[in-house]
Tab-separated table of C-alpha atoms in Angstrom:
chain	number	residue	atom	x	y	z
W	275	MET	CA	291.901	67.286	156.983
W	276	LYS	CA	289.171	66.156	159.689
W	277	PRO	CA	285.589	67.075	160.015
W	278	ARG	CA	284.584	69.709	162.274
W	279	ARG	CA	281.934	68.824	164.760
W	280	HIS	CA	279.983	72.162	165.165
W	281	ARG	CA	279.194	73.268	162.100
W	282	ARG	CA	276.843	76.262	161.661
W	283	ALA	CA	275.719	77.539	158.022
W	284	LEU	CA	275.044	81.214	157.843
W	285	PRO	CA	271.424	82.281	156.057
W	286	LEU	CA	271.505	82.221	152.400
W	287	ALA	CA	270.826	85.799	152.328
W	288	GLN	CA	274.077	86.536	154.267
W	289	LEU	CA	276.149	84.297	151.754
W	290	VAL	CA	274.653	86.401	149.072
W	291	GLU	CA	275.133	89.631	150.617
W	292	ARG	CA	278.776	88.588	151.431
W	293	ALA	CA	279.458	87.363	147.739
W	294	THR	CA	278.009	90.830	146.462
W	295	CYS	CA	279.900	92.837	148.567
W	296	VAL	CA	283.123	91.261	147.736
W	297	ALA	CA	282.361	91.210	144.302
W	298	ASP	CA	281.909	94.950	144.352
W	299	GLU	CA	285.279	95.037	146.091
W	300	VAL	CA	286.915	93.020	143.292
W	301	ARG	CA	285.321	95.563	140.707
W	302	ALA	CA	286.873	98.410	142.428
W	303	GLU	CA	290.329	96.898	141.991
W	304	LEU	CA	290.806	95.978	145.806
W	305	HIS	CA	291.969	92.448	145.201
W	306	SER	CA	294.391	91.414	142.276
W	307	VAL	CA	293.081	88.847	139.970
W	308	HIS	CA	295.259	86.709	137.988
W	309	ALA	CA	294.542	84.538	135.077
W	310	ASP	CA	296.355	81.310	134.159
W	311	PRO	CA	295.708	79.467	130.823
W	312	ASP	CA	296.732	76.131	132.138
W	313	GLU	CA	294.983	75.834	135.431
W	314	ARG	CA	291.859	77.768	137.135
W	315	TRP	CA	293.411	80.736	139.409
W	316	HIS	CA	291.988	80.756	142.771
W	317	VAL	CA	292.684	82.499	146.231
W	318	ARG	CA	290.885	82.607	149.629
W	319	LEU	CA	289.914	85.809	150.761
W	320	HIS	CA	288.486	85.191	153.928
W	321	HIS	CA	288.251	82.355	156.238
W	322	ASP	CA	286.890	82.173	159.787
W	323	ASP	CA	284.713	79.325	161.567
W	324	ASP	CA	281.493	80.226	159.693
W	325	VAL	CA	282.306	81.114	156.108
W	326	ASP	CA	285.131	80.903	153.451
W	327	VAL	CA	285.367	83.645	150.692
W	328	TRP	CA	287.415	82.815	147.203
W	329	LEU	CA	287.948	84.466	144.201
W	330	ILE	CA	288.475	82.516	141.196
W	331	SER	CA	289.259	83.089	137.488
W	332	TRP	CA	288.105	80.987	134.521
W	333	THR	CA	290.036	81.170	131.167
W	334	ARG	CA	288.405	79.652	128.110
W	335	GLU	CA	287.308	76.009	128.466
W	336	GLN	CA	288.147	75.835	132.158
W	337	GLY	CA	285.750	74.392	134.495
W	338	THR	CA	284.943	72.108	137.150
W	339	GLN	CA	283.342	68.447	137.175
W	340	LEU	CA	279.971	68.019	138.295
W	341	HIS	CA	280.545	68.320	142.384
W	342	GLY	CA	278.741	69.000	145.502
W	343	HIS	CA	280.478	70.747	148.439
W	344	GLY	CA	280.234	68.460	151.286
W	345	GLY	CA	277.489	69.590	153.137
W	346	SER	CA	278.048	73.427	152.951
W	347	SER	CA	275.914	76.085	151.658
W	348	GLY	CA	276.920	78.615	149.295
W	349	ALA	CA	276.697	81.382	146.967
W	350	PHE	CA	278.813	82.666	143.904
W	351	THR	CA	278.450	85.767	141.669
W	352	VAL	CA	280.015	86.627	138.502
W	353	VAL	CA	282.355	89.703	138.571
W	354	SER	CA	283.002	89.599	134.983
W	355	GLY	CA	282.480	87.630	132.169
W	356	GLU	CA	280.108	84.755	131.699
W	357	LEU	CA	280.264	81.222	133.101
W	358	GLU	CA	277.776	78.409	132.170
W	359	GLU	CA	276.393	76.467	135.232
W	360	THR	CA	274.852	72.968	134.857
W	361	VAL	CA	272.877	71.979	137.904
W	362	TRP	CA	271.574	68.510	138.679
W	363	ASP	CA	267.774	68.499	139.477
W	364	PRO	CA	266.973	65.616	141.477
W	365	ALA	CA	263.220	66.380	141.467
W	366	VAL	CA	263.499	65.722	137.658
W	367	ARG	CA	266.612	63.562	137.650
W	368	GLU	CA	268.110	65.436	135.061
W	369	ALA	CA	271.003	68.143	134.623
W	370	ASP	CA	269.772	71.625	133.444
W	371	GLY	CA	272.251	74.620	132.055
W	372	ALA	CA	272.167	78.095	132.586
W	373	THR	CA	274.361	81.227	131.602
W	374	ARG	CA	275.603	83.332	134.495
W	375	THR	CA	276.737	86.988	133.640
W	376	ARG	CA	278.024	89.839	135.439
W	377	GLY	CA	276.052	90.289	138.725
W	378	ASP	CA	274.029	87.115	138.564
W	379	VAL	CA	274.187	85.539	142.361
W	380	VAL	CA	273.284	81.922	142.525
W	381	ALA	CA	272.603	80.772	146.569
W	382	PHE	CA	272.252	76.991	147.235
W	383	GLY	CA	271.897	74.651	150.069
W	384	PRO	CA	274.114	71.581	151.227
W	385	GLY	CA	272.583	69.216	148.507
W	386	TYR	CA	273.439	71.465	145.596
W	387	VAL	CA	275.370	69.595	142.742
W	388	HIS	CA	276.712	71.606	139.806
W	389	ASP	CA	279.520	72.123	137.080
W	390	VAL	CA	280.754	75.519	136.329
W	391	ARG	CA	282.959	76.605	133.284
W	392	ASN	CA	283.817	79.514	131.026
W	393	VAL	CA	282.997	78.414	127.313
W	394	LEU	CA	283.716	81.886	125.697
W	395	PRO	CA	287.068	83.649	124.934
W	396	GLY	CA	288.522	85.903	127.621
W	397	THR	CA	288.670	85.420	131.232
W	398	ALA	CA	285.588	85.278	133.543
W	399	VAL	CA	285.962	85.967	137.245
W	400	SER	CA	283.497	85.075	140.258
W	401	VAL	CA	283.381	85.016	143.928
W	402	HIS	CA	282.165	81.970	145.686
W	403	VAL	CA	281.090	81.975	149.495
W	404	TYR	CA	280.921	78.827	151.375
W	405	SER	CA	279.239	78.274	154.935
W	406	PRO	CA	280.362	76.307	156.944
W	407	PRO	CA	283.537	76.424	155.507
W	408	LEU	CA	284.334	73.613	152.899
W	409	GLU	CA	285.813	70.619	154.313
W	410	ARG	CA	284.897	68.117	151.652
W	411	MET	CA	284.225	67.887	147.742
W	412	ASP	CA	281.850	65.452	146.402
W	413	PHE	CA	282.516	64.324	142.585
W	414	PHE	CA	279.580	62.872	140.612
W	415	ASP	CA	278.557	61.639	137.002
W	416	VAL	CA	275.277	61.450	135.672
W	417	GLU	CA	274.200	57.820	134.265
W	418	PRO	CA	271.392	56.512	132.441
W	419	ASP	CA	268.965	54.733	134.823
W	420	GLY	CA	266.899	51.513	133.781
W	421	ASP	CA	263.647	53.661	133.223
W	422	GLY	CA	264.842	56.100	130.835
W	423	SER	CA	265.777	58.645	133.200
W	424	ALA	CA	269.097	59.604	134.672
W	425	ARG	CA	270.654	59.165	138.173
W	426	LEU	CA	273.461	60.767	139.941
W	427	VAL	CA	276.411	58.639	140.856
W	428	ARG	CA	279.145	59.810	143.087
W	429	LEU	CA	282.400	58.966	141.816
W	430	ALA	CA	284.458	60.180	144.877
W	431	HIS	CA	284.804	62.684	147.680
W	432	VAL	CA	287.976	64.423	148.751
W	433	TRP	CA	288.573	65.849	152.288
W	434	THR	CA	289.647	69.227	151.540
W	435	ASP	CA	289.111	72.977	152.383
W	436	ASP	CA	290.040	74.086	148.633
W	437	PRO	CA	287.056	74.452	146.144
W	438	GLU	CA	289.391	74.239	143.302
W	439	VAL	CA	290.735	70.663	144.210
W	440	GLU	CA	290.762	68.305	141.325
W	441	ALA	CA	288.793	64.973	141.235
W	442	PRO	CA	290.894	62.012	141.775
W	443	ALA	CA	291.864	59.775	138.890
W	444	ARG	CA	289.380	57.070	138.117
W	445	ASP	CA	291.706	54.404	139.564
W	446	ALA	CA	291.675	56.407	142.859
W	447	ARG	CA	287.975	56.894	142.600
W	448	GLN	CA	287.245	53.337	142.497
W	449	ALA	CA	289.535	52.874	145.626
W	450	ALA	CA	287.817	55.619	147.651
W	451	SER	CA	284.317	54.304	147.052
């Protein structure tokens, strides 16, 4: 996958509106949701030059690694269940967690780094909207810094349009850096 030259991000308010509308469609059963205990199930519901829309299910203990969206802005909303989100805050150089429940919407700009997971029994469902459409995922870790704070360390990046791409194995990460 090659980077696109002209990338236009829709305003965050439009991303929130799209995520909310699609979540309402999912609740009205206009889109089928599947759950797989072995890996997160996901399907792209829409794609054009400006936006991608994904539907994702999360069974217990499924989650992402700390990641960024390669310069895309986005929004996600919880359709059902609960998700734990950990967000890297560069201002205070630490990661902070929050519980996202049905109807919660999170909007973010291109520098947003987070981890999302389902820690409860049952399946959680969410809708994710990215603009411009994803073309890269960046994977991170938080390491202690010499001054007692923490720092964000990029482990790898993967050129992809799939938000559920797995992070490369540690050996591949070192080669990609």
